Short mmCIF file of C-alpha atoms and ligand atoms in Angstrom, two decimals:
data_model
loop_
_atom_site.label_atom_id
_atom_site.label_comp_id
_atom_site.label_asym_id
_atom_site.label_seq_id
_atom_site.Cartn_x
_atom_site.Cartn_y
_atom_site.Cartn_z
CA UNK Z 1 5.03 -132.94 7.62
CA UNK Z 2 4.30 -135.91 10.10
CA UNK Z 3 6.87 -138.50 10.09
CA UNK Z 4 8.48 -137.06 7.13
CA UNK Z 5 12.25 -137.01 7.11
CA UNK Z 6 14.06 -134.07 7.01
CA UNK Z 7 17.79 -134.03 6.54
CA UNK Z 8 19.13 -130.44 7.41
CA UNK Z 9 22.65 -129.37 6.19
CA UNK Z 10 24.12 -126.23 8.05
CA UNK Z 11 27.06 -124.28 6.71
CA UNK Z 12 29.33 -121.71 8.18
CA UNK Z 13 27.28 -118.46 7.97
CA UNK Z 14 26.30 -115.91 10.75
CA UNK Z 15 22.25 -117.00 9.57
CA UNK Z 16 22.93 -120.24 11.16
CA UNK Z 17 21.84 -119.12 14.20
CA UNK Z 18 18.07 -119.05 12.90
CA UNK Z 19 18.44 -122.59 12.07
CA UNK Z 20 17.08 -123.77 15.45
CA UNK Z 21 13.80 -122.01 14.83
CA UNK Z 22 13.32 -123.95 11.72
CA UNK Z 23 14.29 -127.27 13.83
CA UNK Z 24 11.71 -126.16 16.32
CA UNK Z 25 8.77 -125.61 13.39
CA UNK Z 26 9.84 -128.77 11.71
CA UNK Z 27 9.51 -130.91 14.99
CA UNK Z 28 6.33 -129.15 16.28
CA UNK Z 29 4.77 -130.63 12.94
CA UNK Z 30 5.81 -134.08 13.53
CA UNK Z 31 8.85 -134.28 11.24
CA UNK Z 32 11.97 -136.29 11.85
CA UNK Z 33 14.99 -134.14 11.41
CA UNK Z 34 18.67 -135.25 11.22
CA UNK Z 35 21.34 -132.53 10.66
CA UNK Z 36 24.73 -132.30 9.16
CA UNK Z 37 27.02 -129.25 10.00
CA UNK Z 38 30.34 -128.30 8.18
CA UNK Z 39 33.09 -128.02 10.46
CA UNK Z 40 33.05 -124.25 10.38
CA UNK Z 41 29.20 -123.73 11.04
CA UNK Z 42 29.80 -125.00 14.49
CA UNK Z 43 31.54 -121.66 15.10
CA UNK Z 44 27.91 -120.06 14.67
CA UNK Z 45 25.80 -122.42 16.37
CA UNK Z 46 26.69 -125.31 18.69
CA UNK Z 47 26.22 -128.74 17.57
CA UNK Z 48 24.73 -129.45 21.19
CA UNK Z 49 21.95 -127.02 20.49
CA UNK Z 50 21.25 -128.51 16.89
CA UNK Z 51 21.44 -132.12 18.41
CA UNK Z 52 19.19 -131.53 21.25
CA UNK Z 53 16.38 -129.75 19.41
CA UNK Z 54 16.49 -132.28 16.45
CA UNK Z 55 16.90 -134.93 18.93
CA UNK Z 56 19.45 -136.93 17.07
CA UNK Z 57 23.18 -137.06 16.59
CA UNK Z 58 24.69 -134.41 14.51
CA UNK Z 59 26.98 -135.41 11.81
CA UNK Z 60 30.03 -133.41 11.30
CA UNK Z 61 33.10 -135.38 10.36
CA UNK Z 62 33.50 -138.35 8.32
CA UNK Z 63 34.37 -140.09 11.79
CA UNK Z 64 33.28 -139.92 15.20
CA UNK Z 65 36.33 -139.57 16.79
CA UNK Z 66 34.82 -140.27 20.17
CA UNK Z 67 33.86 -143.78 19.36
CA UNK Z 68 35.52 -144.40 16.15
CA UNK Z 69 32.34 -145.12 13.83
CA UNK Z 70 31.96 -143.76 10.65
CA UNK Z 71 29.01 -141.27 9.60
CA UNK Z 72 27.85 -142.75 6.64
CA UNK Z 73 26.93 -140.02 4.03
CA UNK Z 74 25.14 -142.80 1.49
CA UNK Z 75 22.44 -143.61 4.35
CA UNK Z 76 21.86 -139.96 5.04
CA UNK Z 77 21.10 -139.50 1.66
CA UNK Z 78 18.89 -142.58 1.44
CA UNK Z 79 17.37 -141.96 4.67
CA UNK Z 80 16.01 -138.19 3.68
CA UNK Z 81 12.74 -137.41 2.01
CA UNK Z 82 14.21 -134.03 1.41
CA UNK Z 83 17.73 -132.33 1.78
CA UNK Z 84 17.87 -128.59 2.75
CA UNK Z 85 21.05 -126.85 3.10
CA UNK Z 86 20.49 -123.49 5.39
CA UNK Z 87 22.36 -121.29 5.34
CA UNK Z 88 24.20 -122.39 2.38
CA UNK Z 89 27.21 -120.23 2.18
CA UNK Z 90 28.75 -118.77 -1.24
CA UNK Z 91 31.43 -121.25 -0.21
CA UNK Z 92 29.47 -124.29 0.09
CA UNK Z 93 27.59 -123.36 -2.91
CA UNK Z 94 30.51 -123.11 -4.87
CA UNK Z 95 31.86 -126.44 -3.99
CA UNK Z 96 28.51 -127.85 -4.49
CA UNK Z 97 28.38 -126.73 -8.15
CA UNK Z 98 31.87 -128.23 -8.92
CA UNK Z 99 31.45 -131.48 -7.17
CA UNK Z 100 33.89 -131.03 -4.52
CA UNK Z 101 33.00 -132.98 -1.30
CA UNK Z 102 35.80 -132.26 1.37
CA UNK Z 103 33.42 -132.72 4.38
CA UNK Z 104 30.46 -134.83 5.26
CA UNK Z 105 28.08 -132.35 4.02
CA UNK Z 106 29.28 -132.10 0.71
CA UNK Z 107 29.69 -135.92 0.42
CA UNK Z 108 25.95 -136.41 1.14
CA UNK Z 109 24.92 -133.80 -1.06
CA UNK Z 110 26.50 -136.13 -3.91
CA UNK Z 111 25.05 -139.18 -2.85
CA UNK Z 112 21.82 -137.76 -1.85
CA UNK Z 113 19.00 -139.52 -3.59
CA UNK Z 114 15.95 -137.07 -2.48
CA UNK Z 115 15.38 -133.38 -3.38
CA UNK Z 116 18.03 -130.89 -2.42
CA UNK Z 117 17.05 -127.45 -1.39
CA UNK Z 118 19.20 -124.55 -0.58
CA UNK Z 119 18.98 -121.37 1.29
CA UNK Z 120 21.61 -118.93 0.34
CA UNK Z 121 22.86 -116.60 2.81
CA UNK Z 122 25.68 -114.17 2.31
CA UNK Z 123 26.91 -110.39 1.82
CA UNK Z 124 25.07 -108.56 -0.98
CA UNK Z 125 28.32 -108.12 -2.86
CA UNK Z 126 28.93 -111.83 -2.79
CA UNK Z 127 25.30 -112.53 -3.69
CA UNK Z 128 25.64 -110.56 -6.84
CA UNK Z 129 28.82 -111.76 -7.81
CA UNK Z 130 29.25 -113.25 -11.30
CA UNK Z 131 30.81 -116.47 -9.84
CA UNK Z 132 27.94 -116.77 -7.25
CA UNK Z 133 25.35 -116.21 -9.82
CA UNK Z 134 26.87 -118.71 -12.14
CA UNK Z 135 27.01 -121.46 -9.07
CA UNK Z 136 23.61 -120.81 -8.46
CA UNK Z 137 22.51 -121.02 -12.11
CA UNK Z 138 24.75 -124.73 -12.35
CA UNK Z 139 22.87 -125.81 -9.00
CA UNK Z 140 19.31 -125.04 -10.60
CA UNK Z 141 20.44 -126.94 -13.88
CA UNK Z 142 21.54 -130.05 -11.49
CA UNK Z 143 17.95 -130.00 -10.06
CA UNK Z 144 18.70 -128.04 -6.81
CA UNK Z 145 15.77 -125.63 -5.49
CA UNK Z 146 16.73 -122.54 -4.53
CA UNK Z 147 14.85 -120.23 -1.82
CA UNK Z 148 16.03 -116.37 -2.94
CA UNK Z 149 17.85 -114.73 -0.19
CA UNK Z 150 15.72 -111.88 0.86
CA UNK Z 151 16.63 -108.08 1.30
CA UNK Z 152 17.20 -106.25 4.56
CA UNK Z 153 20.11 -106.10 7.14
CA UNK Z 154 23.39 -107.76 6.80
CA UNK Z 155 25.47 -108.92 9.55
CA UNK Z 156 28.10 -106.74 7.56
CA UNK Z 157 26.01 -103.48 8.53
CA UNK Z 158 25.09 -103.40 5.00
CA UNK Z 159 21.83 -103.67 3.52
CA UNK Z 160 20.67 -105.19 0.58
CA UNK Z 161 19.77 -108.98 -0.72
CA UNK Z 162 21.65 -111.67 0.83
CA UNK Z 163 19.58 -112.88 4.12
CA UNK Z 164 18.77 -116.15 4.39
CA UNK Z 165 15.15 -116.55 3.86
CA UNK Z 166 13.37 -116.64 7.44
CA UNK Z 167 12.71 -120.03 8.93
CA UNK Z 168 8.72 -120.12 8.49
CA UNK Z 169 9.51 -119.44 4.55
CA UNK Z 170 12.12 -122.27 4.49
CA UNK Z 171 9.20 -124.43 6.24
CA UNK Z 172 6.79 -123.67 3.50
CA UNK Z 173 9.00 -124.56 0.59
CA UNK Z 174 10.02 -128.08 2.45
CA UNK Z 175 6.36 -128.58 3.05
CA UNK Z 176 5.60 -127.74 -0.66
CA UNK Z 177 8.58 -129.86 -1.78
CA UNK Z 178 7.18 -133.11 0.31
CA UNK Z 179 3.63 -132.67 -0.87
CA UNK Z 180 4.66 -132.92 -4.44
CA UNK Z 181 4.85 -136.67 -3.66
CA UNK Z 182 1.47 -136.64 -2.36
CA UNK Z 183 -1.79 -138.49 -3.63
CA UNK Z 184 -3.75 -135.12 -4.45
CA UNK Z 185 -0.31 -132.95 -5.85
CA UNK Z 186 -1.45 -130.12 -8.26
CA UNK Z 187 -5.04 -131.05 -7.99
CA UNK Z 188 -7.18 -127.83 -7.50
CA UNK Z 189 -9.84 -128.49 -5.03
CA UNK Z 190 -12.67 -125.84 -3.55
CA UNK Z 191 -13.93 -125.98 0.22
CA UNK Z 192 -16.81 -123.87 0.98
CA UNK Z 193 -16.86 -123.45 5.04
CA UNK Z 194 -18.39 -121.41 7.91
CA UNK Z 195 -21.56 -119.84 7.92
CA UNK Z 196 -22.91 -116.76 5.66
CA UNK Z 197 -24.31 -113.73 7.08
CA UNK Z 198 -27.40 -112.26 5.38
CA UNK Z 199 -27.67 -108.64 6.45
CA UNK Z 200 -31.09 -107.25 7.69
CA UNK Z 201 -29.79 -103.72 8.09
CA UNK Z 202 -26.40 -101.90 8.47
CA UNK Z 203 -25.74 -103.52 11.99
CA UNK Z 204 -27.70 -106.83 12.07
CA UNK Z 205 -27.83 -110.26 10.21
CA UNK Z 206 -29.29 -113.48 10.01
CA UNK Z 207 -26.46 -116.44 10.64
CA UNK Z 208 -26.05 -119.66 12.23
CA UNK Z 209 -23.72 -120.91 14.83
CA UNK Z 210 -20.97 -122.49 12.21
CA UNK Z 211 -17.37 -121.82 13.26
CA UNK Z 212 -16.17 -123.19 10.22
CA UNK Z 213 -13.89 -125.61 11.99
CA UNK Z 214 -14.87 -128.64 9.87
CA UNK Z 215 -14.08 -126.89 6.50
CA UNK Z 216 -11.07 -125.40 7.56
CA UNK Z 217 -9.57 -128.80 8.90
CA UNK Z 218 -10.93 -130.33 5.39
CA UNK Z 219 -8.93 -127.84 3.56
CA UNK Z 220 -5.80 -128.37 5.69
CA UNK Z 221 -6.08 -132.22 5.36
CA UNK Z 222 -6.30 -131.99 1.28
CA UNK Z 223 -3.09 -129.29 1.47
CA UNK Z 224 -1.18 -131.73 3.41
CA UNK Z 225 -1.79 -134.33 0.68
CA UNK Z 226 -0.84 -132.17 -1.92
CA UNK Z 227 -4.00 -130.33 -3.19
CA UNK Z 228 -3.93 -126.49 -4.09
CA UNK Z 229 -6.95 -125.61 -1.87
CA UNK Z 230 -9.25 -122.80 -2.72
CA UNK Z 231 -10.96 -122.11 0.59
CA UNK Z 232 -14.02 -119.90 0.18
CA UNK Z 233 -14.94 -118.94 4.03
CA UNK Z 234 -17.90 -117.32 5.74
CA UNK Z 235 -17.34 -115.10 8.47
CA UNK Z 236 -15.00 -117.19 11.26
CA UNK Z 237 -12.75 -116.41 13.68
CA UNK Z 238 -10.37 -118.89 12.28
CA UNK Z 239 -7.00 -118.28 10.73
CA UNK Z 240 -4.91 -121.03 8.66
CA UNK Z 241 -1.64 -120.52 7.46
CA UNK Z 242 -0.56 -122.98 4.33
CA UNK Z 243 1.23 -122.50 1.30
CA UNK Z 244 -1.08 -124.62 -0.68
CA UNK Z 245 -4.33 -122.88 0.76
CA UNK Z 246 -5.68 -119.64 -0.86
CA UNK Z 247 -8.37 -118.31 1.35
CA UNK Z 248 -11.25 -116.00 -0.13
CA UNK Z 249 -13.39 -114.49 2.81
CA UNK Z 250 -16.66 -113.82 1.83
CA UNK Z 251 -19.76 -112.35 4.01
CA UNK Z 252 -22.87 -113.85 2.46
CA UNK Z 253 -24.33 -116.83 0.40
CA UNK Z 254 -24.73 -114.39 -2.74
CA UNK Z 255 -20.78 -113.26 -2.52
CA UNK Z 256 -19.70 -117.21 -2.07
CA UNK Z 257 -22.00 -118.19 -4.96
CA UNK Z 258 -19.98 -115.50 -7.12
CA UNK Z 259 -16.42 -116.88 -5.94
CA UNK Z 260 -17.89 -120.50 -6.61
CA UNK Z 261 -19.32 -119.52 -10.01
CA UNK Z 262 -15.63 -118.02 -11.38
CA UNK Z 263 -13.53 -120.95 -9.66
CA UNK Z 264 -15.67 -124.04 -10.41
CA UNK Z 265 -14.80 -124.72 -13.87
CA UNK Z 266 -10.97 -124.99 -13.28
CA UNK Z 267 -11.37 -127.01 -10.30
CA UNK Z 268 -11.06 -130.84 -10.02
CA UNK Z 269 -13.43 -130.99 -7.20
CA UNK Z 270 -15.05 -129.64 -4.16
CA UNK Z 271 -15.91 -130.49 -0.73
CA UNK Z 272 -19.03 -128.10 0.27
CA UNK Z 273 -19.29 -127.85 4.33
CA UNK Z 274 -20.51 -124.35 4.46
CA UNK Z 275 -23.58 -123.66 6.50
CA UNK Z 276 -25.18 -121.37 3.73
CA UNK Z 277 -28.26 -119.68 5.02
CA UNK Z 278 -31.06 -120.70 2.95
CA UNK Z 279 -32.95 -117.48 2.79
CA UNK Z 280 -32.12 -113.77 3.43
CA UNK Z 281 -33.92 -110.45 3.63
CA UNK Z 282 -35.58 -109.66 0.59
CA UNK Z 283 -34.47 -105.98 0.93
CA UNK Z 284 -31.45 -104.61 3.61
CA UNK Z 285 -32.44 -101.48 5.04
CA UNK Z 286 -29.97 -98.66 4.64
CA UNK Z 287 -30.60 -97.37 8.11
CA UNK Z 288 -30.58 -99.26 11.62
CA UNK Z 289 -34.25 -100.48 12.07
CA UNK Z 290 -36.04 -98.87 14.93
CA UNK Z 291 -37.81 -100.24 17.59
CA UNK Z 292 -41.11 -98.92 16.85
CA UNK Z 293 -44.22 -101.53 16.65
CA UNK Z 294 -44.59 -104.62 18.61
CA UNK Z 295 -43.89 -106.83 15.73
CA UNK Z 296 -41.63 -106.62 12.99
CA UNK Z 297 -41.90 -108.83 9.83
CA UNK Z 298 -38.91 -109.56 7.59
CA UNK Z 299 -39.62 -110.85 4.41
CA UNK Z 300 -37.19 -113.37 3.32
CA UNK Z 301 -36.21 -114.74 -0.36
CA UNK Z 302 -34.22 -117.87 -1.11
CA UNK Z 303 -30.40 -117.75 -1.40
CA UNK Z 304 -28.74 -119.90 -4.51
CA UNK Z 305 -28.25 -123.32 -3.78
CA UNK Z 306 -24.32 -123.02 -4.21
CA UNK Z 307 -23.77 -126.93 -3.89
CA UNK Z 308 -26.75 -127.89 -6.15
CA UNK Z 309 -25.34 -125.32 -9.16
CA UNK Z 310 -21.96 -127.13 -8.55
CA UNK Z 311 -23.64 -130.46 -9.18
CA UNK Z 312 -25.70 -129.17 -12.09
CA UNK Z 313 -22.41 -127.96 -13.71
CA UNK Z 314 -20.06 -130.61 -12.72
CA UNK Z 315 -17.65 -132.08 -15.47
CA UNK Z 316 -17.22 -135.87 -15.71
CA UNK Z 317 -13.74 -135.23 -14.41
CA UNK Z 318 -14.94 -133.46 -11.27
CA UNK Z 319 -15.60 -134.74 -7.69
CA UNK Z 320 -17.93 -133.20 -5.71
CA UNK Z 321 -18.90 -133.64 -2.02
CA UNK Z 322 -21.42 -131.90 0.16
CA UNK Z 323 -22.59 -132.04 3.80
CA UNK Z 324 -25.96 -132.77 5.43
CA UNK Z 325 -26.69 -131.78 8.85
CA UNK Z 326 -30.15 -132.79 9.94
CA UNK Z 327 -31.90 -133.32 13.25
CA UNK Z 328 -33.85 -136.03 12.38
CA UNK Z 329 -33.86 -139.03 9.59
CA UNK Z 330 -30.37 -137.82 8.81
CA UNK Z 331 -29.56 -140.75 6.34
CA UNK Z 332 -33.01 -140.34 4.34
CA UNK Z 333 -32.60 -136.90 3.72
CA UNK Z 334 -28.72 -137.31 3.26
CA UNK Z 335 -29.56 -139.68 0.42
CA UNK Z 336 -31.97 -137.28 -0.85
CA UNK Z 337 -29.68 -134.20 -1.25
CA UNK Z 338 -26.77 -136.80 -2.68
CA UNK Z 339 -29.37 -137.24 -5.64
CA UNK Z 340 -31.14 -133.97 -5.87
CA UNK Z 341 -27.47 -132.40 -5.90
CA UNK Z 342 -25.76 -134.72 -8.06
CA UNK Z 343 -22.79 -135.41 -5.80
CA UNK Z 344 -20.54 -138.07 -5.73
CA UNK Z 345 -20.67 -138.49 -2.00
CA UNK Z 346 -22.12 -136.86 1.05
CA UNK Z 347 -20.81 -136.41 4.71
CA UNK Z 348 -23.67 -137.10 6.82
CA UNK Z 349 -23.47 -135.93 10.23
CA UNK Z 350 -24.94 -137.95 13.17
CA UNK Z 351 -26.38 -135.58 15.62
CA UNK Z 352 -24.97 -136.42 19.05
CA UNK Z 353 -26.12 -134.09 21.63
CA UNK Z 354 -22.96 -131.70 22.69
CA UNK Z 355 -20.53 -133.76 20.82
CA UNK Z 356 -21.41 -133.07 16.96
CA UNK Z 357 -21.98 -130.30 14.80
CA UNK Z 358 -21.34 -126.46 15.15
CA UNK Z 359 -18.89 -125.33 17.62
CA UNK Z 360 -17.64 -129.12 19.10
CA UNK Z 361 -14.51 -130.39 18.71
CA UNK Z 362 -15.58 -133.76 17.32
CA UNK Z 363 -17.93 -135.05 14.86
CA UNK Z 364 -19.59 -138.64 14.04
CA UNK Z 365 -19.93 -138.96 10.37
CA UNK Z 366 -21.72 -141.41 7.78
CA UNK Z 367 -20.20 -141.43 4.19
CA UNK Z 368 -22.58 -142.18 1.20
CA UNK Z 369 -21.44 -142.17 -2.05
CA UNK Z 370 -23.78 -142.23 -5.38
CA UNK Z 371 -23.17 -146.10 -5.51
CA UNK Z 372 -24.89 -146.26 -2.73
CA UNK Z 373 -22.06 -147.48 -0.48
CA UNK Z 374 -22.44 -146.46 3.37
CA UNK Z 375 -19.60 -146.20 5.48
CA UNK Z 376 -19.82 -145.28 9.44
CA UNK Z 377 -17.26 -143.64 11.19
CA UNK Z 378 -16.73 -143.52 15.17
CA UNK Z 379 -16.92 -140.01 17.10
CA UNK Z 380 -13.64 -138.39 16.32
CA UNK Z 381 -11.85 -135.15 16.57
CA UNK Z 382 -12.82 -132.64 13.49
CA UNK Z 383 -9.05 -133.12 12.20
CA UNK Z 384 -9.53 -136.90 11.92
CA UNK Z 385 -13.15 -136.64 10.41
CA UNK Z 386 -11.30 -134.49 7.67
CA UNK Z 387 -8.57 -137.28 7.09
CA UNK Z 388 -11.39 -139.67 6.72
CA UNK Z 389 -13.08 -137.42 4.12
CA UNK Z 390 -10.40 -136.72 2.33
CA UNK Z 391 -8.93 -140.56 2.25
CA UNK Z 392 -12.65 -140.92 0.97
CA UNK Z 393 -12.60 -138.38 -1.58
CA UNK Z 394 -8.80 -139.80 -2.79
CA UNK Z 395 -10.61 -143.36 -2.83
CA UNK Z 396 -13.56 -142.00 -5.37
CA UNK Z 397 -10.90 -140.10 -7.33
CA UNK Z 398 -8.93 -143.28 -8.37
O1 C5P W 401 -29.87 -128.50 1.38
P1 C5P W 401 -28.90 -128.36 2.37
O2 C5P W 401 -28.49 -126.88 2.72
O3 C5P W 401 -29.30 -129.17 3.54
O4 C5P W 401 -27.45 -128.85 1.65
C1 C5P W 401 -26.29 -128.71 2.63
C2 C5P W 401 -25.18 -128.89 1.79
O5 C5P W 401 -25.49 -127.74 0.50
C3 C5P W 401 -23.95 -128.41 2.24
O6 C5P W 401 -22.83 -129.12 1.66
C4 C5P W 401 -23.97 -127.14 1.91
O7 C5P W 401 -22.36 -126.75 2.14
C5 C5P W 401 -24.25 -127.04 0.78
N1 C5P W 401 -25.27 -125.63 0.33
C6 C5P W 401 -24.88 -124.73 -0.41
N2 C5P W 401 -25.40 -124.06 -0.48
C7 C5P W 401 -26.71 -123.45 0.00
C8 C5P W 401 -27.44 -124.11 0.89
C9 C5P W 401 -26.42 -125.32 1.34
O8 C5P W 401 -23.76 -125.04 -1.13
N3 C5P W 401 -27.45 -122.24 -0.33
#
């Protein structure tokens, strides 16, 4: 959303009050927002609220009576990366379908060059009326995307379909619409993240200190470039919300391996950042192990190397990246892993006490690719590191 230009049209329905929340969401994500209101909508939400939250003057009339300047509908249309009309009333929908342009919002719709998305809002009988249905079909044919109205309590006191989609839903539609112009649009990319927990008995496990932060940031950076991200995560406290990210939670390496095996063939690529346990207990005790003798030996067996398997089963159109976290000779070991696992590039963590690695907010990395190009990066936040990794992925995928 950062620096994306959202043109928001508001028409005269009670749901207009919710638009304040949509503007807040957009601004929080770094979008630029300009709003146009129909004169009728000003009875439902104050233009002062809209202009204050959007941090821009609001267009209502063709002319600004105060200073005699013209609100140029063509300029609005050229400015926008996407035009969203929410709420879209039956009246405005019908005018849009017929090409009427008796207010600034409608004139802007006719001259708009970017994608138009509408979120209808009306009473249930109006929503299912043949005229409205016909107009919505017409708009869809004209290339307008419609966010279906939701069911629930309506301002009329009736219950049924007609409620404007919630601001979060509209926000997600906008994110997807904007990412469709992005470089990774429609690419399926698998990301592994977090630790794995290998059970010893019903209450104990072998794990590591990975928080999953790096992998989650990579998933977000990929999704923000339009990729459909399949995030396979070991146990973490993190949450992730993005319409293009499908999260599968697993506990141990074997489960992670099964999900990766099922998905890998359909992927365009993968970035494997999970800190997978190399070994697991040979047997898992069915009861909690009792404290009896002074020593306890747990026999371990090797876990599948998930990344190595993906490298061995990589098709020529798939791009694969892995991570190397070593405490010594990181470049040397990283280079060896790149070869052994048949990777296109490897992210080598530079160990800096307290500043990189598990649980830290920052990372310093080297990127080494299979043509032996080595790129060094500064110490950065994990989200900036994720952007660097994704930019490199895009560069190699071209
Ligand atoms: O061989 P090593 O574990 O050091 O390699 C690290 C890389 O391999 C990471 O990208 C990690 O996600 C991946 N890996 C894996 N399956 C394992 C072990 C590591 O996918 N069992």
